[in-house]
Coordinates of C-alpha atoms and ligand atoms in Angstrom, one line a residue:
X1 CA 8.5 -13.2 -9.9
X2 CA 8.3 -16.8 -7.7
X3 CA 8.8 -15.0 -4.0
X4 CA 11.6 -17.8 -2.3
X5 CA 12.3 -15.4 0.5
X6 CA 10.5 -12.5 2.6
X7 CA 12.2 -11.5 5.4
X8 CA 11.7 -8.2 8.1
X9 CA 14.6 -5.7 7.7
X10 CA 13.5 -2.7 9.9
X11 CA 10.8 -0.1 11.1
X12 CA 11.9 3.4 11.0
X13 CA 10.4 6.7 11.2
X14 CA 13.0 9.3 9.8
X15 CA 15.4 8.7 6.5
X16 CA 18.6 8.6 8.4
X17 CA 16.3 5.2 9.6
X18 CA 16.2 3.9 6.1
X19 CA 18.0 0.9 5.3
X20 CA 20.4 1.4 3.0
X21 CA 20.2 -1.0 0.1
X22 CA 19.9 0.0 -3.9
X23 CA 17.1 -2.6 -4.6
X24 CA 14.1 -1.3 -6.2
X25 CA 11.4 -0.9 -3.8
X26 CA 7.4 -0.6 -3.6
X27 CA 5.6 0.7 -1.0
X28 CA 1.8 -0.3 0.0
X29 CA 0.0 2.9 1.5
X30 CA -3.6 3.2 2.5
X31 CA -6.0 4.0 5.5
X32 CA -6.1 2.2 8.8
X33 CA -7.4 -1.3 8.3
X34 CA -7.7 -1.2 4.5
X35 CA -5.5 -4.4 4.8
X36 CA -1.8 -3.3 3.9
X37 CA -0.2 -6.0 6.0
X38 CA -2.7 -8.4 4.5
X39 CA -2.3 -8.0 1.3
X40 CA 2.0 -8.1 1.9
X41 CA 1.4 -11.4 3.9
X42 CA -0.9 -12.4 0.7
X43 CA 1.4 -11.8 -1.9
X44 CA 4.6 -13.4 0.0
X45 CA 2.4 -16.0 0.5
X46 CA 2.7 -16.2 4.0
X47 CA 0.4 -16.0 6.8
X48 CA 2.2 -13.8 9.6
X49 CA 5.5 -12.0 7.9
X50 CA 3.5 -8.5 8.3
X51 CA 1.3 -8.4 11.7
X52 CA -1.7 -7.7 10.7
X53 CA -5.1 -6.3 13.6
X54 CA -8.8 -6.1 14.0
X55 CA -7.4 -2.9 15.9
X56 CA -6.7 -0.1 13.1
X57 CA -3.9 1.7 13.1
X58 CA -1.5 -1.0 14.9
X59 CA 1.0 -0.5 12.2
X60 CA 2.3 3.2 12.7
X61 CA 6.2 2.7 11.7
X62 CA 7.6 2.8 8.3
X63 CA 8.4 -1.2 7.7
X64 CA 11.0 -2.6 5.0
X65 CA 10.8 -5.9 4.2
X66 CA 13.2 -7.8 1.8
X67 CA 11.9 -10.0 -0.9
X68 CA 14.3 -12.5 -2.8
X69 CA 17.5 -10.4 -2.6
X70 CA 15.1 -8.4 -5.9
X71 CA 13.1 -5.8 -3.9
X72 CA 11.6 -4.4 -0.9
X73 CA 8.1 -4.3 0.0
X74 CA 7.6 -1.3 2.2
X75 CA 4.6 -1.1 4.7
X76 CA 3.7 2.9 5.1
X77 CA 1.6 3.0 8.6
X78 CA -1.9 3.8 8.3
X79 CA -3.8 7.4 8.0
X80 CA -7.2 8.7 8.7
X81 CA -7.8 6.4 11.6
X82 CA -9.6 8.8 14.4
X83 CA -8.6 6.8 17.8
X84 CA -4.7 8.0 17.4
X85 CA -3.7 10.8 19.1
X86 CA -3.7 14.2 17.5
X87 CA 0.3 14.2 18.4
X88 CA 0.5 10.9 16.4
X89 CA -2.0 12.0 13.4
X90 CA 0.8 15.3 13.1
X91 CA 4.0 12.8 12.4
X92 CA 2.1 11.0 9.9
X93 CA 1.9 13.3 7.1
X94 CA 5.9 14.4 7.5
X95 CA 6.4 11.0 8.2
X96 CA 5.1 9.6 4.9
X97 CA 5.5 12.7 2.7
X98 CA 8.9 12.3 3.5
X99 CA 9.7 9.1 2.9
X100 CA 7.8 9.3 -0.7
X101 CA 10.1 12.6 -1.3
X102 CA 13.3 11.3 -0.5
X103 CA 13.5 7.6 -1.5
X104 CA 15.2 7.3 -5.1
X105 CA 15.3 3.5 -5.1
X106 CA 10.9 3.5 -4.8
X107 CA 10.1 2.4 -7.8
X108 CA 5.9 2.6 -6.9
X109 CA 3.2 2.4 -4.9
X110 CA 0.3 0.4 -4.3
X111 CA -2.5 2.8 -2.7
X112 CA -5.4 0.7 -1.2
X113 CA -8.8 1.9 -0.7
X114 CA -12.2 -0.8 0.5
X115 CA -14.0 -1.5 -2.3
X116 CA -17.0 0.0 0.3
X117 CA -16.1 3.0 0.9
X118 CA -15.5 6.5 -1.4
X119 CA -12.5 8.0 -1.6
X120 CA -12.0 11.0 0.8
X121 CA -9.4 13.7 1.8
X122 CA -6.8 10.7 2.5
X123 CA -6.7 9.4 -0.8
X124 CA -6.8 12.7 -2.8
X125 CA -4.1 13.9 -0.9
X126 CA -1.9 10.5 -1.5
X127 CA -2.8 10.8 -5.0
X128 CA -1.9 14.2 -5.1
X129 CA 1.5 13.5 -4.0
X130 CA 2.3 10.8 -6.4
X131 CA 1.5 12.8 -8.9
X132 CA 3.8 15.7 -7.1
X133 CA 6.6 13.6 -6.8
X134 CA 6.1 11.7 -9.4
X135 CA 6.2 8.4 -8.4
X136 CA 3.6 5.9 -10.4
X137 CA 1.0 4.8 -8.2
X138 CA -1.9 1.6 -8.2
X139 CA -5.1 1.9 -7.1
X140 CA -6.4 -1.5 -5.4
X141 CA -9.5 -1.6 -4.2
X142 CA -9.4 -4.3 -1.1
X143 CA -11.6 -6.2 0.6
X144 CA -13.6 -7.2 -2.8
X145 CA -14.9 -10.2 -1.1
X146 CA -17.1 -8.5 1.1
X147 CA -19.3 -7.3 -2.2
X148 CA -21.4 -9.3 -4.4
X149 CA -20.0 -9.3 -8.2
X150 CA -23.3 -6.7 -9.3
X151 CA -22.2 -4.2 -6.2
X152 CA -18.4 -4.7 -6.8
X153 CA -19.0 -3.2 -10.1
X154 CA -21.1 -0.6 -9.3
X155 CA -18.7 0.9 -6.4
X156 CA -15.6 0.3 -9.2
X157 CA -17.7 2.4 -11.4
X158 CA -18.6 5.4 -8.0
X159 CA -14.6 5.1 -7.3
X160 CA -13.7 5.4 -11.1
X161 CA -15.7 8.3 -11.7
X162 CA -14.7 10.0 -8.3
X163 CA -10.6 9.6 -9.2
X164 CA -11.6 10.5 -12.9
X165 CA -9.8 7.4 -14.1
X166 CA -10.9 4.9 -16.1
X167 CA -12.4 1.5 -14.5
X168 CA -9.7 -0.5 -15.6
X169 CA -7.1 1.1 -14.4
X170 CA -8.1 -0.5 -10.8
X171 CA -7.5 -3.9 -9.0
X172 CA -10.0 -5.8 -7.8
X173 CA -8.0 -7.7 -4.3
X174 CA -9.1 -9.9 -1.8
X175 CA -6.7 -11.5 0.6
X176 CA -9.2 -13.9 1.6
X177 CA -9.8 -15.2 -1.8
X178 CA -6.4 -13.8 -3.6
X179 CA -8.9 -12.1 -6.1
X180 CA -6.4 -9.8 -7.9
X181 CA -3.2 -11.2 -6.6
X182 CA -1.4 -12.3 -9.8
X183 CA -3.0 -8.6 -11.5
X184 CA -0.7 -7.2 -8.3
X185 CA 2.3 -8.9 -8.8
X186 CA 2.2 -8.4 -12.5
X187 CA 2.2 -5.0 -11.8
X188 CA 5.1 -4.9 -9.1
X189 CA 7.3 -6.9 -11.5
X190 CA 6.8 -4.4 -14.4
X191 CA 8.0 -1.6 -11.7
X192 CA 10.8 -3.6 -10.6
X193 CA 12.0 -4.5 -14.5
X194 CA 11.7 -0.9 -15.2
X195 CA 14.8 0.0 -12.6
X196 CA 16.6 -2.9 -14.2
X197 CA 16.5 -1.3 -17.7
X198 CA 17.5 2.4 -16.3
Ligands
GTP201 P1 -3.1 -0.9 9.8 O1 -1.8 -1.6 10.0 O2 -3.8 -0.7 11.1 O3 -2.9 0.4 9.1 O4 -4.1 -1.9 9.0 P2 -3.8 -2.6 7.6 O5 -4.1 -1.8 6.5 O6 -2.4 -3.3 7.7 O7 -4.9 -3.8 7.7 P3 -4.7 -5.3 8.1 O8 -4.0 -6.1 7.0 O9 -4.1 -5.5 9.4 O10 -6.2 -5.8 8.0 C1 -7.2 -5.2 8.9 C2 -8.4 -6.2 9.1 O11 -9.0 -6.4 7.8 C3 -8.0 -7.6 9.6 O12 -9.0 -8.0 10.5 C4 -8.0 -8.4 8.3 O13 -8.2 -9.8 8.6 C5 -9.1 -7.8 7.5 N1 -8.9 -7.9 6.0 C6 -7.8 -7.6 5.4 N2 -7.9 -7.9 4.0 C7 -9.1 -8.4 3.9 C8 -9.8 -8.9 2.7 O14 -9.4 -8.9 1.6 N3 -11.1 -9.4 3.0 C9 -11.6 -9.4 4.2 N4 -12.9 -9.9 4.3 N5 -11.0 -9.0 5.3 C10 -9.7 -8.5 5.2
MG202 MG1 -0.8 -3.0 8.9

């Protein structure tokens, strides 16, 4: 897919805020500064479609994007980040769980984790509800170019054996470097054919 156009639709919170379009989408989830909207920004290749913040957990709306008249790119605000309030931290979970519950047209999603970190709580319980609602989900691991090739592989093989999948079922990404971008796209376009075919 050669992305011609990206452009901002809305923010909502609740599904009556949904836009209301029949275009396959995929939606990009992670922690707080994991880099969602850098990643989005990377793929579209543009610099400032998705804001992006050295202040985690800026992005707390869920944010539809259009891309080419094919597909939306959906940018699911940020969990685990401790400086929200406990009154925010309470809406995110509805907030997210329904949106992955009641969105026919989401085709997948992209769940990023840094390379330097172990998955926790957060991603166990993202994971668990792809599998609930069975949507298919992508791991990519972020921030690769903060690791040396040696460590990269060794927290790949940490991650792998803590989600009990196998190493290759992860993406390597770096915004910085696009490391992993064309493994992304190749994976959002295989989602997207799939709702052509149905
Ligand atoms: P929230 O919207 O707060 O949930 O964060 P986010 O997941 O959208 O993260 P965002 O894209 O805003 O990135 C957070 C910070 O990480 C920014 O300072 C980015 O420049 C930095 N960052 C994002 N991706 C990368 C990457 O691949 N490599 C490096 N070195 N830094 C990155
Ligand atoms: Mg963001």
């Amino acid at each position: 897919m050669i992305i011609k156009s990206a452009e901002f639709i809305k923010s909502a919170t609740a599904p009556d805020q949904y836009p209301e379009t029949a275009l396959p989408e995929i939606a990009f989830a992670g922690r707080s500064n994991v880099g969602k909207s850098s990643l989005i920004n990377c793929l579209v290749n543009r610099k400032n479609l998705v804001k992006t913040s050295s202040t985690p957990g800026k992005t707390r709306l869920i944010n539809f994007f259009r891309i080419n008249d094919e597909a939306m790119f959906v940018d699911l605000p940020g969990y685990g980040y401790a400086k929200v309030s406990k009154q925010e931290k309470k809406k995110w979970g509805p907030m997210v769980e329904t949106y992955l519950a009641d969105r026919p047209s989401l085709m997948g999603v992209m769940l990023l984790m840094d390379i330097r970190r172990q998955p926790r709580e957060d991603e166990f319980l993202m994971a668990q509800w792809l599998s609930h609602y069975e949507i298919p989900g992508t791991i990519i691991l972020t921030k690769a170019d903060k690791l040396k090739k040696q460590a990269r592989q060794k927290q790949l093989s940490v991650i792998a054996r803590d989600f009990d999948l196998p190493a290759n079922s992860f993406i390597l990404f770096s915004s910085k470097t696009g490391m992993g971008r064309e493994d992304v796209m190749g994976v959002i376009e295989h989602l997207i054919m799939q709702e052509n075919d149905d």
